[in-house]
CSV table of C-alpha atoms in Angstrom, one decimal:
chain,number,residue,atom,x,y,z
A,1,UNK,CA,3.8,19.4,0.6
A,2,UNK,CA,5.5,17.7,3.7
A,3,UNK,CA,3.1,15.1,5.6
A,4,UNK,CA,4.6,13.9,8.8
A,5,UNK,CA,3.5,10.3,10.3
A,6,UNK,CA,4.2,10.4,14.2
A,7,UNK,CA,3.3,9.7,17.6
A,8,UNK,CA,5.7,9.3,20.7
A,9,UNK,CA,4.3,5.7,21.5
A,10,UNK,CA,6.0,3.0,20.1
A,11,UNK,CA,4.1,0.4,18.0
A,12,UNK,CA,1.2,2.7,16.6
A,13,UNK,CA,2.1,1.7,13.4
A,14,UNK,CA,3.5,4.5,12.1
A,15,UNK,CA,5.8,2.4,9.4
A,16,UNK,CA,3.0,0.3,7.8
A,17,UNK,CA,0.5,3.7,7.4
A,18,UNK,CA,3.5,5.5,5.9
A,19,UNK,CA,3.5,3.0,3.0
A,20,UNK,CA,-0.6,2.9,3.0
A,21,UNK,CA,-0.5,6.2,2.2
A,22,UNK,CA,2.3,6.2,0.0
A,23,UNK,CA,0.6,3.7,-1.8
A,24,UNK,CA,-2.8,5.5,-1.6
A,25,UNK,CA,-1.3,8.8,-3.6
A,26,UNK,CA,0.9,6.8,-6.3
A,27,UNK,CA,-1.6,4.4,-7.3
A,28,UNK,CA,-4.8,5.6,-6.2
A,29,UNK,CA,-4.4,9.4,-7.1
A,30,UNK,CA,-1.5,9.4,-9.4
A,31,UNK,CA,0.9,12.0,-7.4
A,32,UNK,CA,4.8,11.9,-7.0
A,33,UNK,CA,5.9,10.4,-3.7
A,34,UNK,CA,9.2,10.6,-1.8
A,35,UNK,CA,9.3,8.7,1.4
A,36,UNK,CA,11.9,9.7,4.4
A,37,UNK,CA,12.5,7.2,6.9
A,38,UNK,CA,13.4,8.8,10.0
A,39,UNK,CA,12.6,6.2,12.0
A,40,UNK,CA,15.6,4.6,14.7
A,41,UNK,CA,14.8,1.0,12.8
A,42,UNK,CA,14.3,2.2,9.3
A,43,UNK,CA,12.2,-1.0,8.0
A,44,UNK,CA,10.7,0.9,5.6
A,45,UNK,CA,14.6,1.7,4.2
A,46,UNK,CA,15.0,-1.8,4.6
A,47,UNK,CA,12.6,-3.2,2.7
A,48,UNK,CA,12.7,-0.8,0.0
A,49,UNK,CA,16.4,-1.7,-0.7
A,50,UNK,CA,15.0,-5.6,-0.4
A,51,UNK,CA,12.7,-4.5,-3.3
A,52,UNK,CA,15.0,-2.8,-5.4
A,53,UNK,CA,17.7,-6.0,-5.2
A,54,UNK,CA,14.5,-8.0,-6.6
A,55,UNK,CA,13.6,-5.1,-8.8
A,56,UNK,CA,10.4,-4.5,-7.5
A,57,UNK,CA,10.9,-1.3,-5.7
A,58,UNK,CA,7.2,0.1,-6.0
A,59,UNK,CA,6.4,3.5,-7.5
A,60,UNK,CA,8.0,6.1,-5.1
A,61,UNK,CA,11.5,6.4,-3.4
A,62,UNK,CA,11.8,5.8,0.0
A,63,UNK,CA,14.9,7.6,1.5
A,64,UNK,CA,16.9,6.4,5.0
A,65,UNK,CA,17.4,9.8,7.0
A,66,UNK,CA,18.1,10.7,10.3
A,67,UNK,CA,16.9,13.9,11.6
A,68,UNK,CA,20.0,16.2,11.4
A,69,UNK,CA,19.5,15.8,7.7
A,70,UNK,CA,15.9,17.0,6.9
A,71,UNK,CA,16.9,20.8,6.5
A,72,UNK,CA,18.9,20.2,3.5
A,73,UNK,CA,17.1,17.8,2.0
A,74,UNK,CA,13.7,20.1,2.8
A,75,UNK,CA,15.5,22.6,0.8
A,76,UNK,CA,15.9,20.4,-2.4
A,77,UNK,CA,12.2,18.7,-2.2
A,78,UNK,CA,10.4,21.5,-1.0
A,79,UNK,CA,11.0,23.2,-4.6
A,80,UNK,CA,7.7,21.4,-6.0
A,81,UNK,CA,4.1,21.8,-4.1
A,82,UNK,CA,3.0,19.1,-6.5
A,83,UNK,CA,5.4,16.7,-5.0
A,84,UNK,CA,4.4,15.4,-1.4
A,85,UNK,CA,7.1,14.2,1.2
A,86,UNK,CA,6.0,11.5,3.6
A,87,UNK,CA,8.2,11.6,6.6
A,88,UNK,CA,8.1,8.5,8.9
A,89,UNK,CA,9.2,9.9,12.4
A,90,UNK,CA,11.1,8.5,15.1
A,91,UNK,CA,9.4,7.5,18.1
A,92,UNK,CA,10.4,10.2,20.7
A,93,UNK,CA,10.0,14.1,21.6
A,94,UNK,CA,13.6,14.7,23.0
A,95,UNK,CA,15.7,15.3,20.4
A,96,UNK,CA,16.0,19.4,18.9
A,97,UNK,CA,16.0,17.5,15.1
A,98,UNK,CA,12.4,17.3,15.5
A,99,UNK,CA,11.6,21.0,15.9
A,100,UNK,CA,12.6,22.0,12.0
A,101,UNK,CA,10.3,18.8,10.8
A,102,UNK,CA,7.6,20.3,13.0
A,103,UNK,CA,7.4,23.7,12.0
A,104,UNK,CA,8.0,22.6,8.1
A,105,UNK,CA,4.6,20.3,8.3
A,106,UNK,CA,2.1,20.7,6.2
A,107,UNK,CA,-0.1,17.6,7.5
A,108,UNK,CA,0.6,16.0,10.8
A,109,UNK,CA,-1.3,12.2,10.8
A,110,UNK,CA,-1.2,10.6,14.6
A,111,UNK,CA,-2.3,7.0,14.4
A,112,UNK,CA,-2.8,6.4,17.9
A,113,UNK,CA,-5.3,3.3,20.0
A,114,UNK,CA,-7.4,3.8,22.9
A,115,UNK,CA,-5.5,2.2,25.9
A,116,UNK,CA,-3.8,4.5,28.6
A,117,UNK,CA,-0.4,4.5,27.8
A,118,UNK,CA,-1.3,5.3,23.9
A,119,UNK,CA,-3.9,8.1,25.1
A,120,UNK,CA,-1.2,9.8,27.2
A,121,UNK,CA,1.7,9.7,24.5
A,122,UNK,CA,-0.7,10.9,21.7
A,123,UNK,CA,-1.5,14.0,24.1
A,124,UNK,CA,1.8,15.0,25.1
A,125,UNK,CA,2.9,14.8,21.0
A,126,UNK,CA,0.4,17.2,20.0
A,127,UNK,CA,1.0,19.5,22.7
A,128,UNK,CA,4.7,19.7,21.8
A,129,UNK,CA,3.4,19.9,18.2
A,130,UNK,CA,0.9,22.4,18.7
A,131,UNK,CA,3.7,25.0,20.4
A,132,UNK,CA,5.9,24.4,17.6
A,133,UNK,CA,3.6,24.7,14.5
A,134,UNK,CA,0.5,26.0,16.0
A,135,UNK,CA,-0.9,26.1,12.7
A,136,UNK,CA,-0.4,22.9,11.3
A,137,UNK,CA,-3.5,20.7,10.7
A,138,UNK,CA,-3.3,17.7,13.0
A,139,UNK,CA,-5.2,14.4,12.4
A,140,UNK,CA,-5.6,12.0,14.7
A,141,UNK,CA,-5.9,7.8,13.1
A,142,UNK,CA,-7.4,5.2,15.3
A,143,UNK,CA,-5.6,2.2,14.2
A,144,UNK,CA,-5.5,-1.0,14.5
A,145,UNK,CA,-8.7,-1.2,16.2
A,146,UNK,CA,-10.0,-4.5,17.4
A,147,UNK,CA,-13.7,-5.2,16.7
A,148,UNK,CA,-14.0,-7.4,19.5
A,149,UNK,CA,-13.1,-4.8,21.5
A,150,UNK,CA,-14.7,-2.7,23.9
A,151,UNK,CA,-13.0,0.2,24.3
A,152,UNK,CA,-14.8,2.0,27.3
A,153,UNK,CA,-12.2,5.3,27.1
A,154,UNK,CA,-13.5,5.0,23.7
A,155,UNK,CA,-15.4,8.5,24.0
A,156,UNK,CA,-13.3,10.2,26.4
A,157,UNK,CA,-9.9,10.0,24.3
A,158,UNK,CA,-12.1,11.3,21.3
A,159,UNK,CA,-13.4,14.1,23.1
A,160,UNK,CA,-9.8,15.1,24.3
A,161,UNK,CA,-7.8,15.1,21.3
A,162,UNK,CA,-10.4,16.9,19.5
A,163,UNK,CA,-8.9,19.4,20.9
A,164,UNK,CA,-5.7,19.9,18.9
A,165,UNK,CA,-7.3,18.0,15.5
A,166,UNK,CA,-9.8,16.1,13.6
A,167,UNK,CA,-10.4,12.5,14.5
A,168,UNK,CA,-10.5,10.4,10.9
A,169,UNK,CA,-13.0,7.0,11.0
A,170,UNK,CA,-10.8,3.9,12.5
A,171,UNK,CA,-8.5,1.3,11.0
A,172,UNK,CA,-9.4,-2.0,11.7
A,173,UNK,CA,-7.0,-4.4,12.7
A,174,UNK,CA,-6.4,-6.8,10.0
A,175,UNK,CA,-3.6,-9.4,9.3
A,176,UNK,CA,-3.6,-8.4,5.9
A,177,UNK,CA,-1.5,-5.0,6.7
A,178,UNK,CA,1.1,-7.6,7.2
A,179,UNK,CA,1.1,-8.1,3.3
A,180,UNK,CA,1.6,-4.5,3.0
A,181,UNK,CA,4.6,-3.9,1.0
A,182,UNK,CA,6.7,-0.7,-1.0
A,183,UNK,CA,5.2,-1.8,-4.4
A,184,UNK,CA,1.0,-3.1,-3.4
A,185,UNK,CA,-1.6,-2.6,-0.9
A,186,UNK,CA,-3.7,-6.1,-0.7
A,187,UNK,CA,-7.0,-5.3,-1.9
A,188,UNK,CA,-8.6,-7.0,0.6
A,189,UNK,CA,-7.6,-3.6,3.0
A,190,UNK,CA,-9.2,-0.9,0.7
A,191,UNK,CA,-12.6,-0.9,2.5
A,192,UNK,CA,-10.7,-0.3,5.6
A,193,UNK,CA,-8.2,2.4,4.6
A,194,UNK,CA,-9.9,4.2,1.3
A,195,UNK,CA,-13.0,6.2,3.4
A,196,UNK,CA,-9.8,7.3,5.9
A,197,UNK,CA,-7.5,8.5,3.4
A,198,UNK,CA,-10.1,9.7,0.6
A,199,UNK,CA,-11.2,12.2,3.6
A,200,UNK,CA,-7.6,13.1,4.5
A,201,UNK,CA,-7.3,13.5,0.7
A,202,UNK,CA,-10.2,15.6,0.1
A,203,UNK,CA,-9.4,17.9,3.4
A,204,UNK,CA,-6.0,18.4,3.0
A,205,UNK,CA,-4.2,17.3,0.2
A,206,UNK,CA,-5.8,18.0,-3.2
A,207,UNK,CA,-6.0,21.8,-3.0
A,208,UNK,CA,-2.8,22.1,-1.0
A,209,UNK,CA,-0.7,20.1,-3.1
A,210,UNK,CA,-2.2,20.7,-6.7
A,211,UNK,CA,-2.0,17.9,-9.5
A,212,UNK,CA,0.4,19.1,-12.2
């Protein structure tokens, strides 16, 4: 199964929900995980080498790739539906290297906020998406969402991108995601992320990737 983490806005935290979720389905539901970081800064790369020099390099691979690569690497991983690829996306639409990732998806997850410029970035990535893999299920994550916030567009953005896909609960902001690393999620953040991704899980996940 191929899950792909994107949205064209920059600093939607793409990177640290990549290895939530990685950490979600390797300790929380047991599954083999491979991570490709696509992304232009590859930090999750980064610290994963970090890790593996202290040899504490968590309980899935994580894999520095740019996009030119993904079709032969696709080939290799996409020989077990039990295993589930995470791809961590670069932030941008105009490059052709996307259009093979996009038609391959399986899960598209869109962590997006509620501000103007976010709102209008989010919209134009799941049009292109939508013409590329019209059938790909499409799930949009509020993140890092302030609680003392008012988010008066709060409503409207909702109502729009429930157009293209299914909106999960939000993400709270918390300075604990900080201590997120390629080995632990602090368990101080499982109230906050375990309702989102047991319900991603649940939806789209479990019967389309089957346990072993």
């Amino acid at each position: 199964m191929l899950i792909i983490i994107g949205n064209q806005k920059g600093g939607a935290g793409k990177s640290t929900l990549t290895l939530l979720l990685a950490n979600f389905l390797t300790l929380v539901k047991k599954r083999k995980v491979t991570v490709i970081d696509m992304d232009y800064q590859q930090s999750l790369a980064q610290k994963y080498e970090k890790a593996k020099l202290a040899e504490t390099p968590g309980h899935y691979e994580i894999i520095a790739a740019g996009l030119e690569h993904f079709p032969s690497m696709y080939t290799v991983l996409s020989q077990s539906r039990e295993h589930i690829v995470i791809i961590d996306l670069p932030g941008k639409l105009d490059d052709d290297g996307l259009i093979p990732v996009f038609s391959s998806a399986d899960l598209v997850l869109c962590p997006f906020s509620y501000d103007e410029f976010s709102f209008d970035s989010t919209v134009l990535f799941s049009v292109v998406l939508k013409k590329i893999n019209p059938s790909g299920h499409l799930v949009f994550i509020p993140n890092r969402v302030k609680g003392n916030v008012r988010y008066d567009t709060a409503a409207e953005v909702e109502e729009q991108l429930s157009k293209f896909g299914k909106i999960t609960a939000p993400i709270s902001d918390r300075v604990d995601f900080q201590r997120t690393d390629t080995a632990q999620t602090p368990l101080s953040l499982f109230p906050v992320i375990i309702p989102v991704f047991d319900q991603i899980y649940a939806d789209h996940i479990e019967t389309t990737a089957p346990v072993p």
